[in-house]
mmCIF file of C-alpha atoms and ligand atoms in Angstrom:
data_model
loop_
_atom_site.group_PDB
_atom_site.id
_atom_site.type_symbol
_atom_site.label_atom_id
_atom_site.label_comp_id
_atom_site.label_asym_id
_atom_site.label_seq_id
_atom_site.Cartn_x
_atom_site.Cartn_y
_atom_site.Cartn_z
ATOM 1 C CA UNK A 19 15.427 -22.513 17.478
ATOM 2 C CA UNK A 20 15.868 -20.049 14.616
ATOM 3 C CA UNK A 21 18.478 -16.932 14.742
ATOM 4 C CA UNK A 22 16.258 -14.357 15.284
ATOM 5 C CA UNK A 23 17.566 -10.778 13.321
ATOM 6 C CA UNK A 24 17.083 -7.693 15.420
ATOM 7 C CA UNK A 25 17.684 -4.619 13.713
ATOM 8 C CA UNK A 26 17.196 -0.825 15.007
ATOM 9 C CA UNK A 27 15.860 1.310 12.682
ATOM 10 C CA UNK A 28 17.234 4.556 14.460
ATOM 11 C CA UNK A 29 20.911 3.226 13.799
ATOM 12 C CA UNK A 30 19.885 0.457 10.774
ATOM 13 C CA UNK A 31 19.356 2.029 7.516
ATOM 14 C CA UNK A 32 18.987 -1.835 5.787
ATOM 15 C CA UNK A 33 16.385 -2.671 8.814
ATOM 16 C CA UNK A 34 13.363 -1.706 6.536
ATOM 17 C CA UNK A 35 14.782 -3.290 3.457
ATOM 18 C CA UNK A 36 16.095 -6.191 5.169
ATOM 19 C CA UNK A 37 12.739 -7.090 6.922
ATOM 20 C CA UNK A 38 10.537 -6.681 3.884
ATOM 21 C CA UNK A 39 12.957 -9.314 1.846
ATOM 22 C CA UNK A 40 12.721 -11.553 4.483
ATOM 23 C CA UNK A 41 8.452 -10.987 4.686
ATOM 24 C CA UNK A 42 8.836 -11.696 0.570
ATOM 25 C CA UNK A 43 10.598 -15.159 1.369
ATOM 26 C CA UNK A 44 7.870 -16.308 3.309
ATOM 27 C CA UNK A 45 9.690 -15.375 7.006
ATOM 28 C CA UNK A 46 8.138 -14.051 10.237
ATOM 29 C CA UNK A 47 9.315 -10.589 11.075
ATOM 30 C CA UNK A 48 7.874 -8.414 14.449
ATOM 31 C CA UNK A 49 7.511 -5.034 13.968
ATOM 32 C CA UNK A 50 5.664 -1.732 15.687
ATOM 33 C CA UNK A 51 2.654 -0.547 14.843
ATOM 34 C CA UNK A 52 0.738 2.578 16.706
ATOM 35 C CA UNK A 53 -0.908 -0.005 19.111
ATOM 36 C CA UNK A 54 1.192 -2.886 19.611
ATOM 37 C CA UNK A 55 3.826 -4.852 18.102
ATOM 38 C CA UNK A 56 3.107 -7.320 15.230
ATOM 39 C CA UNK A 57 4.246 -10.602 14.291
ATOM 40 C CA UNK A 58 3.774 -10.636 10.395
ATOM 41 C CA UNK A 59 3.841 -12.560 7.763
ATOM 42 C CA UNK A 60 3.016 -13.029 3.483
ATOM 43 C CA UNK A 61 -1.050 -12.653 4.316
ATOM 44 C CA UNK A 62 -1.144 -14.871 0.671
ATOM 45 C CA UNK A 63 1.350 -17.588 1.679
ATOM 46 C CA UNK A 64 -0.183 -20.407 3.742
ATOM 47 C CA UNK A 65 3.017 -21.949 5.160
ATOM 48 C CA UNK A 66 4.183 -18.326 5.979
ATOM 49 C CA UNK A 67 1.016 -17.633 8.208
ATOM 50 C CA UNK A 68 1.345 -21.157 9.322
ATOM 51 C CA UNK A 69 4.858 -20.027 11.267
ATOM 52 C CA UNK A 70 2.853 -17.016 12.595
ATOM 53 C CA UNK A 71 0.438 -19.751 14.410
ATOM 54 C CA UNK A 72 3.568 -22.172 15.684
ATOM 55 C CA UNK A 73 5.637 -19.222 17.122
ATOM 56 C CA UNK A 74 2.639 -17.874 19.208
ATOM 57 C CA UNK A 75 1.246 -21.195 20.149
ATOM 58 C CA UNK A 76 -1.981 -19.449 18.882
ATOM 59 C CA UNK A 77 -5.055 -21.340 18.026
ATOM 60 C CA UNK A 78 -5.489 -22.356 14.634
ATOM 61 C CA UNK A 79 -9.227 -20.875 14.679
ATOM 62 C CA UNK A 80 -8.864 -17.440 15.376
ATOM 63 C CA UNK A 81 -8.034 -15.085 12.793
ATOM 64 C CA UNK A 82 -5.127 -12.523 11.920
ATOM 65 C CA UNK A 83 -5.695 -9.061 10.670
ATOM 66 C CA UNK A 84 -3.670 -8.345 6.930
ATOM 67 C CA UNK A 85 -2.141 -5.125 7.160
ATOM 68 C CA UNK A 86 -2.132 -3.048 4.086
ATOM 69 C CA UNK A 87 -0.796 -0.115 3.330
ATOM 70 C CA UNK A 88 -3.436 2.057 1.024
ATOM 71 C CA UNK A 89 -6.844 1.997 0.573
ATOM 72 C CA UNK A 90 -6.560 0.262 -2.386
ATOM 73 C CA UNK A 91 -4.895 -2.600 -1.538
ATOM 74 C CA UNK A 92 -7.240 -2.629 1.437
ATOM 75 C CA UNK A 93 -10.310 -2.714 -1.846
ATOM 76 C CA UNK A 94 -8.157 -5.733 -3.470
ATOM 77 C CA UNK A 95 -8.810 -8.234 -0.670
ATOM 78 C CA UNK A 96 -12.640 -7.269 -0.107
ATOM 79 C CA UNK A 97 -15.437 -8.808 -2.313
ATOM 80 C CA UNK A 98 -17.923 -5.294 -1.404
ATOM 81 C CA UNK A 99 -17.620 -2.125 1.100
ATOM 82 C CA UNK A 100 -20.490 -0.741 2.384
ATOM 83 C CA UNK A 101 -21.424 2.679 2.323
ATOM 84 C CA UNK A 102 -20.818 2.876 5.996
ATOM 85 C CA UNK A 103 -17.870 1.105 5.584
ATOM 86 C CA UNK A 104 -16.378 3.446 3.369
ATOM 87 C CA UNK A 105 -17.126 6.256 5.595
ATOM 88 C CA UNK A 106 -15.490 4.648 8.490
ATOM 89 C CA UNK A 107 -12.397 3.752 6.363
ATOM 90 C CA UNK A 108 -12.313 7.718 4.580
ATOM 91 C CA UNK A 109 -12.725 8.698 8.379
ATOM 92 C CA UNK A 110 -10.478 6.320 10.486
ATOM 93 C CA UNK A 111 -7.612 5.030 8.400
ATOM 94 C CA UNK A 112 -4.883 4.982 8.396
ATOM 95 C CA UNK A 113 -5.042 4.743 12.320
ATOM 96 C CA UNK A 114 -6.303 1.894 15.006
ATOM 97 C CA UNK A 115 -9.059 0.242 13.728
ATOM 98 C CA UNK A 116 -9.738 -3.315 12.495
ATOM 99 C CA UNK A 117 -12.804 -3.693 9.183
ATOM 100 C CA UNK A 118 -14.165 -6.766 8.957
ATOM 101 C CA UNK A 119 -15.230 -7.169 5.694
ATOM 102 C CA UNK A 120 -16.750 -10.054 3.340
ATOM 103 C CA UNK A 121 -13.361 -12.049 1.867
ATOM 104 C CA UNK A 122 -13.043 -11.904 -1.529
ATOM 105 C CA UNK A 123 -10.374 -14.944 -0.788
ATOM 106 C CA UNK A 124 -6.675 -13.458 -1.833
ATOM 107 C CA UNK A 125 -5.674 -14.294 1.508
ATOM 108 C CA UNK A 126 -4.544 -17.742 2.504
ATOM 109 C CA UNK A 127 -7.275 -19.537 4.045
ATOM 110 C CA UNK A 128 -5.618 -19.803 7.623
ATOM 111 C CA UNK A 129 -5.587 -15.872 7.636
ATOM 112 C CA UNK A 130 -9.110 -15.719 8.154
ATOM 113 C CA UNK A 131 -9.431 -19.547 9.955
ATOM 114 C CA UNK A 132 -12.065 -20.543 7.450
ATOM 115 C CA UNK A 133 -14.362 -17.429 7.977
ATOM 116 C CA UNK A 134 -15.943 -15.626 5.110
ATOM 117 C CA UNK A 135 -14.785 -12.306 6.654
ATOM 118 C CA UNK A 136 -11.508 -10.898 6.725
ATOM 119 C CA UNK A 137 -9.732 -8.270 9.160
ATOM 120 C CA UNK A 138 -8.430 -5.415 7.386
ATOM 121 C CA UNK A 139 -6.429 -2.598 8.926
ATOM 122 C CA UNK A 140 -4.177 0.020 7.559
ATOM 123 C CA UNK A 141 -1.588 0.489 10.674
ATOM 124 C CA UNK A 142 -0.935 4.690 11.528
ATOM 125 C CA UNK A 143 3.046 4.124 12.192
ATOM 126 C CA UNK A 144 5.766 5.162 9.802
ATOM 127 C CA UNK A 145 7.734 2.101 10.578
ATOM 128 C CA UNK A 146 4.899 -0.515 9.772
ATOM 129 C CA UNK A 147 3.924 1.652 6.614
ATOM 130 C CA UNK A 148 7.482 1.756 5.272
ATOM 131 C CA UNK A 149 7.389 -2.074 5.471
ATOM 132 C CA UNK A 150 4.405 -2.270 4.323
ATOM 133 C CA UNK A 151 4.649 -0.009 0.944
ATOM 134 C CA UNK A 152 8.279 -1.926 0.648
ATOM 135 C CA UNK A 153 7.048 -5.260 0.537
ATOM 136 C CA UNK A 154 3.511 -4.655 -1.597
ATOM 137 C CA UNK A 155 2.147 -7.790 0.070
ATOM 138 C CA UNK A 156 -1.185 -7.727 2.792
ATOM 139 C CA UNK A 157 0.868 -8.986 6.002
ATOM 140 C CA UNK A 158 -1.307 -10.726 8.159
ATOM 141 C CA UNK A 159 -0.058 -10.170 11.876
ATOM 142 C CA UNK A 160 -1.401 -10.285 15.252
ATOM 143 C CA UNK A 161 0.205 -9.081 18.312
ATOM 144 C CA UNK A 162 3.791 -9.892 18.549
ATOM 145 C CA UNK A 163 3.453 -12.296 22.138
ATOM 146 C CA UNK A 164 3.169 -15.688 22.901
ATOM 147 C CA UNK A 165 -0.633 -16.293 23.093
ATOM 148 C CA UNK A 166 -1.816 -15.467 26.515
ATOM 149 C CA UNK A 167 0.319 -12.882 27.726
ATOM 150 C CA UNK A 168 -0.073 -9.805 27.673
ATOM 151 C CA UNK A 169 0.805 -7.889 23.910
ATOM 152 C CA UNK A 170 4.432 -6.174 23.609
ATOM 153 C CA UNK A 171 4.638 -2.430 23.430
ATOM 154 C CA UNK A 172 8.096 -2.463 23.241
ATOM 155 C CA UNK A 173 10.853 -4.142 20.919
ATOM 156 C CA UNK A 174 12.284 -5.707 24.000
ATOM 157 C CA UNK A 175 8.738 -7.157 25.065
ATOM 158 C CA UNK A 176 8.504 -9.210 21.981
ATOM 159 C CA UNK A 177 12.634 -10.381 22.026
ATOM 160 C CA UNK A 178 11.373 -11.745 25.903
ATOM 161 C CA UNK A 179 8.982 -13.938 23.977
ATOM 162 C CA UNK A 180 9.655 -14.958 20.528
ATOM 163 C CA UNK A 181 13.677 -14.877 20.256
ATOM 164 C CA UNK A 182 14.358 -17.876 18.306
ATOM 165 C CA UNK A 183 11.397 -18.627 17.415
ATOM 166 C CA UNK A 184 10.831 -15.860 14.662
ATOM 167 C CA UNK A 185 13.122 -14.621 11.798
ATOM 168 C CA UNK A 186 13.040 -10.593 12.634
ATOM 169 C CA UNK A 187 12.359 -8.511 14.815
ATOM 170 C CA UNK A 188 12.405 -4.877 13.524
ATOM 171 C CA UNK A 189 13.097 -2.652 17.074
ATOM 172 C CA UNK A 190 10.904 0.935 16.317
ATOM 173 C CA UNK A 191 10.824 1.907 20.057
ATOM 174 C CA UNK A 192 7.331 1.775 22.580
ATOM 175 C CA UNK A 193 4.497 2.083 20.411
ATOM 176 C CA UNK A 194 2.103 5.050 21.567
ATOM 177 C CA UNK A 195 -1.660 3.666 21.805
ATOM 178 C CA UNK A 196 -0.786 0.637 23.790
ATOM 179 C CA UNK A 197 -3.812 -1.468 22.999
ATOM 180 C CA UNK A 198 -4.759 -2.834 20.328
ATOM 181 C CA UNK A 199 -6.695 -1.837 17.512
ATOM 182 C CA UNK A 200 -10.998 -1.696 17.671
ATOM 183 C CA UNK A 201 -12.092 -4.249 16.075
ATOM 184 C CA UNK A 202 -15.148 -3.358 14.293
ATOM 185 C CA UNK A 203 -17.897 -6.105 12.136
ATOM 186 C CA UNK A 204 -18.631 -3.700 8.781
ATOM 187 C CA UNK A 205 -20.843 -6.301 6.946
ATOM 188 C CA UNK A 206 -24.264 -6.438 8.730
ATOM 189 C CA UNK A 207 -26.489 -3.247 8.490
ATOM 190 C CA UNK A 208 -25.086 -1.257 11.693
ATOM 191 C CA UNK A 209 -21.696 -1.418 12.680
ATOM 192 C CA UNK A 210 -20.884 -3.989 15.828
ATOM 193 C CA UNK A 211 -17.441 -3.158 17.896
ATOM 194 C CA UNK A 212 -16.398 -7.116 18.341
ATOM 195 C CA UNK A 213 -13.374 -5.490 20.302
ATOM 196 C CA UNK A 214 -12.528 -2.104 22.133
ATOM 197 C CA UNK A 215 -9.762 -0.486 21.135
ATOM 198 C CA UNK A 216 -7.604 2.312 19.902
ATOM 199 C CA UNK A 217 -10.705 4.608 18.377
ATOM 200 C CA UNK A 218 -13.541 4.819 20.894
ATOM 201 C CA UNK A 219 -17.000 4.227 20.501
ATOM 202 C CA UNK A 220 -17.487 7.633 21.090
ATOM 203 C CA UNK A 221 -15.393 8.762 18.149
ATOM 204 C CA UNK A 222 -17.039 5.783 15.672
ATOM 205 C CA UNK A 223 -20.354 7.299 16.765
ATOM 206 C CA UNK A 224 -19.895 10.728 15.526
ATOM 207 C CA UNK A 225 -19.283 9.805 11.943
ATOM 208 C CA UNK A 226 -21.607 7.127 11.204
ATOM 209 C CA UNK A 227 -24.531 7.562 14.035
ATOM 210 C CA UNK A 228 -25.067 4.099 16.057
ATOM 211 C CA UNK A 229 -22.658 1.701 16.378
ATOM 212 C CA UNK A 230 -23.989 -1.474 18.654
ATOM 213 C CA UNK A 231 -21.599 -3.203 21.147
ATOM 214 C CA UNK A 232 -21.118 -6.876 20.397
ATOM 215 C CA UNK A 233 -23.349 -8.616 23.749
ATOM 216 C CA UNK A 234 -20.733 -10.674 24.305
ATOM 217 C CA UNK A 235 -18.362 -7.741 26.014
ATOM 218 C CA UNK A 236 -20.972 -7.409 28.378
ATOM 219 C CA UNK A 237 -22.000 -10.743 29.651
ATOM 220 C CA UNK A 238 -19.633 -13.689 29.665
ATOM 221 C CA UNK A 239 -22.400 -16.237 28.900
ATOM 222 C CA UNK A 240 -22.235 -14.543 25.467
ATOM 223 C CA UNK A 241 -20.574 -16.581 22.557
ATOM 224 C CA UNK A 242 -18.070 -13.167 20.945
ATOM 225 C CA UNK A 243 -18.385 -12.455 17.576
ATOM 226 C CA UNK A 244 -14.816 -12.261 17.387
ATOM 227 C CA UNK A 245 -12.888 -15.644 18.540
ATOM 228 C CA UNK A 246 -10.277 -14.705 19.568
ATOM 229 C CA UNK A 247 -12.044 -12.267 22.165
ATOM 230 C CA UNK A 248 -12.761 -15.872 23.542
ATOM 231 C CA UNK A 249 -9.766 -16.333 24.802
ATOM 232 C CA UNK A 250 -8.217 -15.770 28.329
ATOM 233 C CA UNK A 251 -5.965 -13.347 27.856
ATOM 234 C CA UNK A 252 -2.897 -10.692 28.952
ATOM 235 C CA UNK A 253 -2.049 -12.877 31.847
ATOM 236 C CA UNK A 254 0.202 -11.551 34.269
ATOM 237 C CA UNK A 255 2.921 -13.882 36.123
ATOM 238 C CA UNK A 256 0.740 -13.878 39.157
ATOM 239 C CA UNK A 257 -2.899 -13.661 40.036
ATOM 240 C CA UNK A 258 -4.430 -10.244 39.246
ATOM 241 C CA UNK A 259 -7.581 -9.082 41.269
ATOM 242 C CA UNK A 260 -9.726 -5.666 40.033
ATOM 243 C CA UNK A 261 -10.242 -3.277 42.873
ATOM 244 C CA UNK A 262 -13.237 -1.132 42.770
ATOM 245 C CA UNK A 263 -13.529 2.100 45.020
ATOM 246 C CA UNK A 264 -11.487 4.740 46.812
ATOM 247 C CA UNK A 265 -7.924 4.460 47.570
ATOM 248 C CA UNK A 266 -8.970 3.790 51.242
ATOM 249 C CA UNK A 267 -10.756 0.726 49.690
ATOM 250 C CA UNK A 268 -7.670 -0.173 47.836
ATOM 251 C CA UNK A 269 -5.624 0.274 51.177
ATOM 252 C CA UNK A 270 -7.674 -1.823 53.060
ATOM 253 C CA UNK A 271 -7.599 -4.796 50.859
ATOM 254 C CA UNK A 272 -3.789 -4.473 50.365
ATOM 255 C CA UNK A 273 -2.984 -4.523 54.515
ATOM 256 C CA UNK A 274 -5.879 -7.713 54.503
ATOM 257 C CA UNK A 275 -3.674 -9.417 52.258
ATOM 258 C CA UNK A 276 -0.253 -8.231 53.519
ATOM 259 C CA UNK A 277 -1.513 -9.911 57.139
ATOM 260 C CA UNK A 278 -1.627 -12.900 55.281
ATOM 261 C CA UNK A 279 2.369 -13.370 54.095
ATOM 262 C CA UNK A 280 0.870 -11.747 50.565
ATOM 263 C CA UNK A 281 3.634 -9.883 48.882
ATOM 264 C CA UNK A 282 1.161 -7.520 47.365
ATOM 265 C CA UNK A 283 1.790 -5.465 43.870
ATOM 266 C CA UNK A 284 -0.457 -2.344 43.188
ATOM 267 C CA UNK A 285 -1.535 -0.649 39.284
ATOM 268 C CA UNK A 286 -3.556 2.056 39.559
ATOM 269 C CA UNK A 287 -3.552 5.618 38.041
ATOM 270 C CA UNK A 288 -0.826 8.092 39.528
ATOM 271 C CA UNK A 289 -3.414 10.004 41.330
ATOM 272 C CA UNK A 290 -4.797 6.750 43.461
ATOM 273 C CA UNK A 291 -1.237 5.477 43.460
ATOM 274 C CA UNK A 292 0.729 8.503 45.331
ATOM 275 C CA UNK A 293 -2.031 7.833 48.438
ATOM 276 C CA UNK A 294 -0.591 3.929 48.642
ATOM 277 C CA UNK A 295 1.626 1.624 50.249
ATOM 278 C CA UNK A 296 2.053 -1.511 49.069
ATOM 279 C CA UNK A 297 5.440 -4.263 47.980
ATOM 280 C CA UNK A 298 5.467 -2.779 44.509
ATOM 281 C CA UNK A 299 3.482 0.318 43.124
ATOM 282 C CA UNK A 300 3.159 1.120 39.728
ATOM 283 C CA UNK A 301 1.900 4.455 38.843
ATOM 284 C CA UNK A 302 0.284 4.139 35.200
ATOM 285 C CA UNK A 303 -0.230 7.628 34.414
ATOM 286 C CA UNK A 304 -2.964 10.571 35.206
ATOM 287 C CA UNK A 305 -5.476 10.378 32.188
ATOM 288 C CA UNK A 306 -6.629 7.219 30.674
ATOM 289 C CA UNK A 307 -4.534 7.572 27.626
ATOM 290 C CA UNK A 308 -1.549 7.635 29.483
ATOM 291 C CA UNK A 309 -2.984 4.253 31.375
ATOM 292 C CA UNK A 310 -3.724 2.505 27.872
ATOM 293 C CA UNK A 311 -0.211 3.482 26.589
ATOM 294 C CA UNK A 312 1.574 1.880 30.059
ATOM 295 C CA UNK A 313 -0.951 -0.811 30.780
ATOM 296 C CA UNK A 314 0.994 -3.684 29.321
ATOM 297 C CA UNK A 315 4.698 -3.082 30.073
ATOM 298 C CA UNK A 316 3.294 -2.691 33.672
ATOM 299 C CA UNK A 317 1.675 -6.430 33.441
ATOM 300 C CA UNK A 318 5.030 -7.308 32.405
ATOM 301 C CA UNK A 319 7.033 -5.413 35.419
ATOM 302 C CA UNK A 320 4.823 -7.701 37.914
ATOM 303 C CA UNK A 321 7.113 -11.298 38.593
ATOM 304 C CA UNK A 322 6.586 -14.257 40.206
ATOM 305 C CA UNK A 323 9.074 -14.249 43.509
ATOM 306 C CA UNK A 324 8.495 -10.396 43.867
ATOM 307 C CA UNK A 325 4.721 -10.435 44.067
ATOM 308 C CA UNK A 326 2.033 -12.904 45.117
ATOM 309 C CA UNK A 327 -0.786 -10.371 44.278
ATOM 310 C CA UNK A 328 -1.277 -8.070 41.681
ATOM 311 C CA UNK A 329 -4.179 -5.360 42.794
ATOM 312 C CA UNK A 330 -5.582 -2.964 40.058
ATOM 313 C CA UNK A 331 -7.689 0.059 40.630
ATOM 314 C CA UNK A 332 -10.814 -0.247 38.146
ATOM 315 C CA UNK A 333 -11.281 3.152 35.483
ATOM 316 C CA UNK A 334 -14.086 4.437 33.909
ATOM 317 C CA UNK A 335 -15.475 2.660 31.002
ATOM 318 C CA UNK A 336 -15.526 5.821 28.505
ATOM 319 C CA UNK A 337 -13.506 6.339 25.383
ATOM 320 C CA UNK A 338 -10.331 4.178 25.695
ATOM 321 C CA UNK A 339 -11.106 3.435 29.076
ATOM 322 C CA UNK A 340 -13.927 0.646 27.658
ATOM 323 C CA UNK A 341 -10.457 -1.038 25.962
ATOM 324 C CA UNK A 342 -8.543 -0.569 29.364
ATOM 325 C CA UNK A 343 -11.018 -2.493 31.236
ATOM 326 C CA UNK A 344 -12.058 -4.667 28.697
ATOM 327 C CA UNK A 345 -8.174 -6.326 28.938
ATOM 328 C CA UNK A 346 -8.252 -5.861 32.270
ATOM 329 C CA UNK A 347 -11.134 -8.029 33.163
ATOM 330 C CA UNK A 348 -9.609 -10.594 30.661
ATOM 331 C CA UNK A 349 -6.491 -10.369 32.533
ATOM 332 C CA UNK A 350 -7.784 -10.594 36.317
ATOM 333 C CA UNK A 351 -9.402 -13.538 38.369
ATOM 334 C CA UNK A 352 -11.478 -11.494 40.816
ATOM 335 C CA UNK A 353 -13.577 -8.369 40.805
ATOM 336 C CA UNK A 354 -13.815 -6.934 44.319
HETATM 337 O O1 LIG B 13 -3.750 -3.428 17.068
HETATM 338 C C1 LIG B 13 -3.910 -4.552 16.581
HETATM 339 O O2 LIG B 13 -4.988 -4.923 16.100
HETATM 340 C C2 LIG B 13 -2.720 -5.506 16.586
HETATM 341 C C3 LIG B 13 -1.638 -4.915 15.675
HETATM 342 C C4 LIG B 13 -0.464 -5.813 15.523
HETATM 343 O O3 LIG B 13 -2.209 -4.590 14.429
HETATM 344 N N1 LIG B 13 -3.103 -6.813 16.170
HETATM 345 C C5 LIG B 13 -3.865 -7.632 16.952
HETATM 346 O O4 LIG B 13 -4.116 -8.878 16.391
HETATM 347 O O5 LIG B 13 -4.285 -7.307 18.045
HETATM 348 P P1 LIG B 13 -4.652 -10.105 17.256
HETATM 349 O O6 LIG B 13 -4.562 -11.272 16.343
HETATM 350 O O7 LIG B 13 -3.947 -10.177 18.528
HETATM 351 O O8 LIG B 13 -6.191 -9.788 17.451
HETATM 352 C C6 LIG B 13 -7.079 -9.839 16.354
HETATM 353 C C7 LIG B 13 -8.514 -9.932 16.843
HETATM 354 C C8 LIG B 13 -8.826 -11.303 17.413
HETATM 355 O O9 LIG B 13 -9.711 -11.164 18.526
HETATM 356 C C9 LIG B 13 -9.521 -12.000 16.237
HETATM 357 O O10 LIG B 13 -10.387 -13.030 16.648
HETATM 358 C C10 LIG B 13 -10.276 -10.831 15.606
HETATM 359 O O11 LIG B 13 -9.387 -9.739 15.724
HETATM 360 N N2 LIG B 13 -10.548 -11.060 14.168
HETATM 361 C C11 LIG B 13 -9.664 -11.114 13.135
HETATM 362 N N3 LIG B 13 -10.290 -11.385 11.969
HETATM 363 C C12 LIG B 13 -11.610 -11.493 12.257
HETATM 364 C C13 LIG B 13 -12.788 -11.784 11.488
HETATM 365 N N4 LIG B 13 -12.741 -12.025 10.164
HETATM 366 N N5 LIG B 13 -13.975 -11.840 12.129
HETATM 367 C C14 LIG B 13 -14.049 -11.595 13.472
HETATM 368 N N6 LIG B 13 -12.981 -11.327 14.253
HETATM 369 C C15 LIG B 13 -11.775 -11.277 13.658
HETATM 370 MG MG1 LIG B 14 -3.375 -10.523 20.479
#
């Protein structure tokens, strides 16, 4: 166990300062971006992106995104952009998107588990920039959970799952996407999304023409381009099954299972979830960014001894609904 620091930065005026010296001495420090919390740490230093890997229980071959601040310092850890590259940086940064680009090898080698390609991303949230522009160092980071569950949106999401187990934990409030950033494969000839995410496909699309889908997000037989997309992931507590269909559907499937002893918990959009009765109902919001934003704090609301069931209503997979259901496939064990 480790003291874990928690500062606030509404009330803490050292909380940026503070977190950046302890990112400098080689420390793991959480902190909010626009999608999700990170867990970062000195993207150069080895044995500080080692602690990154321990704390998470993540595996050792899939790689972390650095975090950068500027454009520049984005330039100083890539070996070439592309012009499409470029455009997609110029059109998308700072905001929720992921580059990967060929390495030119500044980062520790556990950063980018032995790939030749590294993750760049230049985070759209004054908190992460501030520490960012403080410390001057890429910080790799992934999300801010232990591996598996679902990623923390809120300060008190990560403290649930890394107190004592990380050095900081810098509290900036819910972050406002609510999943993570697109992922997006810049060094082959046209673009590949290896992950959905905070800019749609849609958006990509109308600045650089085609952008292909890695095959892997649609059929599971499919080796992913990106490992960690590998992964089960954003487990809830207790067994969650997709729901396709009208809230009648939904209704019938939750009195089945509530004949059998099922304590049955129900996710679905506001709309769908005003027509339902079920144990526990949680209404995610009318329009699918609203869903994205509340998706995981409501994975986190479901526990084991309230609920034996989790049901979720399915959305349509169209601009940041294609990241909604991508994590919600990865989090559920049936597709009715
Ligand atoms: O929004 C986000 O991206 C958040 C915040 C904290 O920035 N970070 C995040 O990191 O989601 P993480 O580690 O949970 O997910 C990173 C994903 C993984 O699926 C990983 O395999 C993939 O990006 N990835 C990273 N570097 C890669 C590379 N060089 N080639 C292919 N995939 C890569
Ligand atoms: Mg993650």
């Amino acid at each position: 166990m480790i003291q874990t620091k928690r500062w606030n930065v509404q009330t803490n005026k050292m909380a940026i300062s503070e977190a950046a010296a302890l990112l400098e001495d080689g420390q793991t420090v959480a902190f909010p971006t626009e999608t999700v919390y990170g867990l970062g740490a000195d993207a150069t230093n080895n044995t500080a992106v080692s602690k990154i890997f321990e704390a998470k229980g993540r595996p050792e071959d899939n790689p972390l995104i650095a975090h950068v601040a500027t454009k520049e310092q984005l330039n100083s850890l890539v070996s070439s952009l592309s012009p499409i590259a470029e455009k997609l940086i110029d059109a998308f940064t700072p905001g929720p998107v992921t580059f990967v680009l060929p390495s030119n090898g500044t980062c520790a080698e556990n950063v980018t588990a032995g790939l030749s390609t590294i993750g760049v991303r230049i985070p759209d949230h004054p908190v992460a920039n501030k520490l960012l522009k403080e410390c001057g160092i890429p910080i790799a980071a992934p999300s801010a959970n232990v591996s598996g569950k679902p990623s923390p949106t809120t300060a008190d999401h990560v403290w649930e799952d890394l107190n004592g187990k990380i050095a900081g934990l810098v509290d900036g409030g819910s972050t406002g996407v609510g999943v993570e950033s697109t992922v997006i494969d810049c060094t082959q000839e046209l673009p590949i999304i290896l992950r959905p995410g905070g800019i749609t496909k849609e958006q990509l699309e109308q600045v650089v023409g085609k952008v292909m889908l890695d095959p892997a997000l649609a059929n599971a037989s499919e080796k992913p381009k990106a490992p960690g997309m590998k992964y089960r992931h954003y487990a809830p507590e207790v067994p969650m099954w997709l729901v396709a269909g009208s809230p009648d559907r939904m209704q019938e499937v939750i009195n089945r299972e509530r004949a059998q002893q099922n304590r049955v918990g129900v996710m679905a959009s506001t709309a769908t979830a005003q027509k339902l009765e079920a144990d526990q109902i949680i209404p995610l919001g009318f329009e699918l960014k609203e869903i994205a934003a509340n998706l995981y704090d409501a994975l986190r609301e479901f526990k084991d001894g309230n609920i034996d069931l989790i049901l979720c209503e399915t959305f349509p997979e169209t601009n940041i609904g294609e990241a909604v259901m991508n994590r919600l496939k990865k989090a559920s064990s049936a597709h009715l």
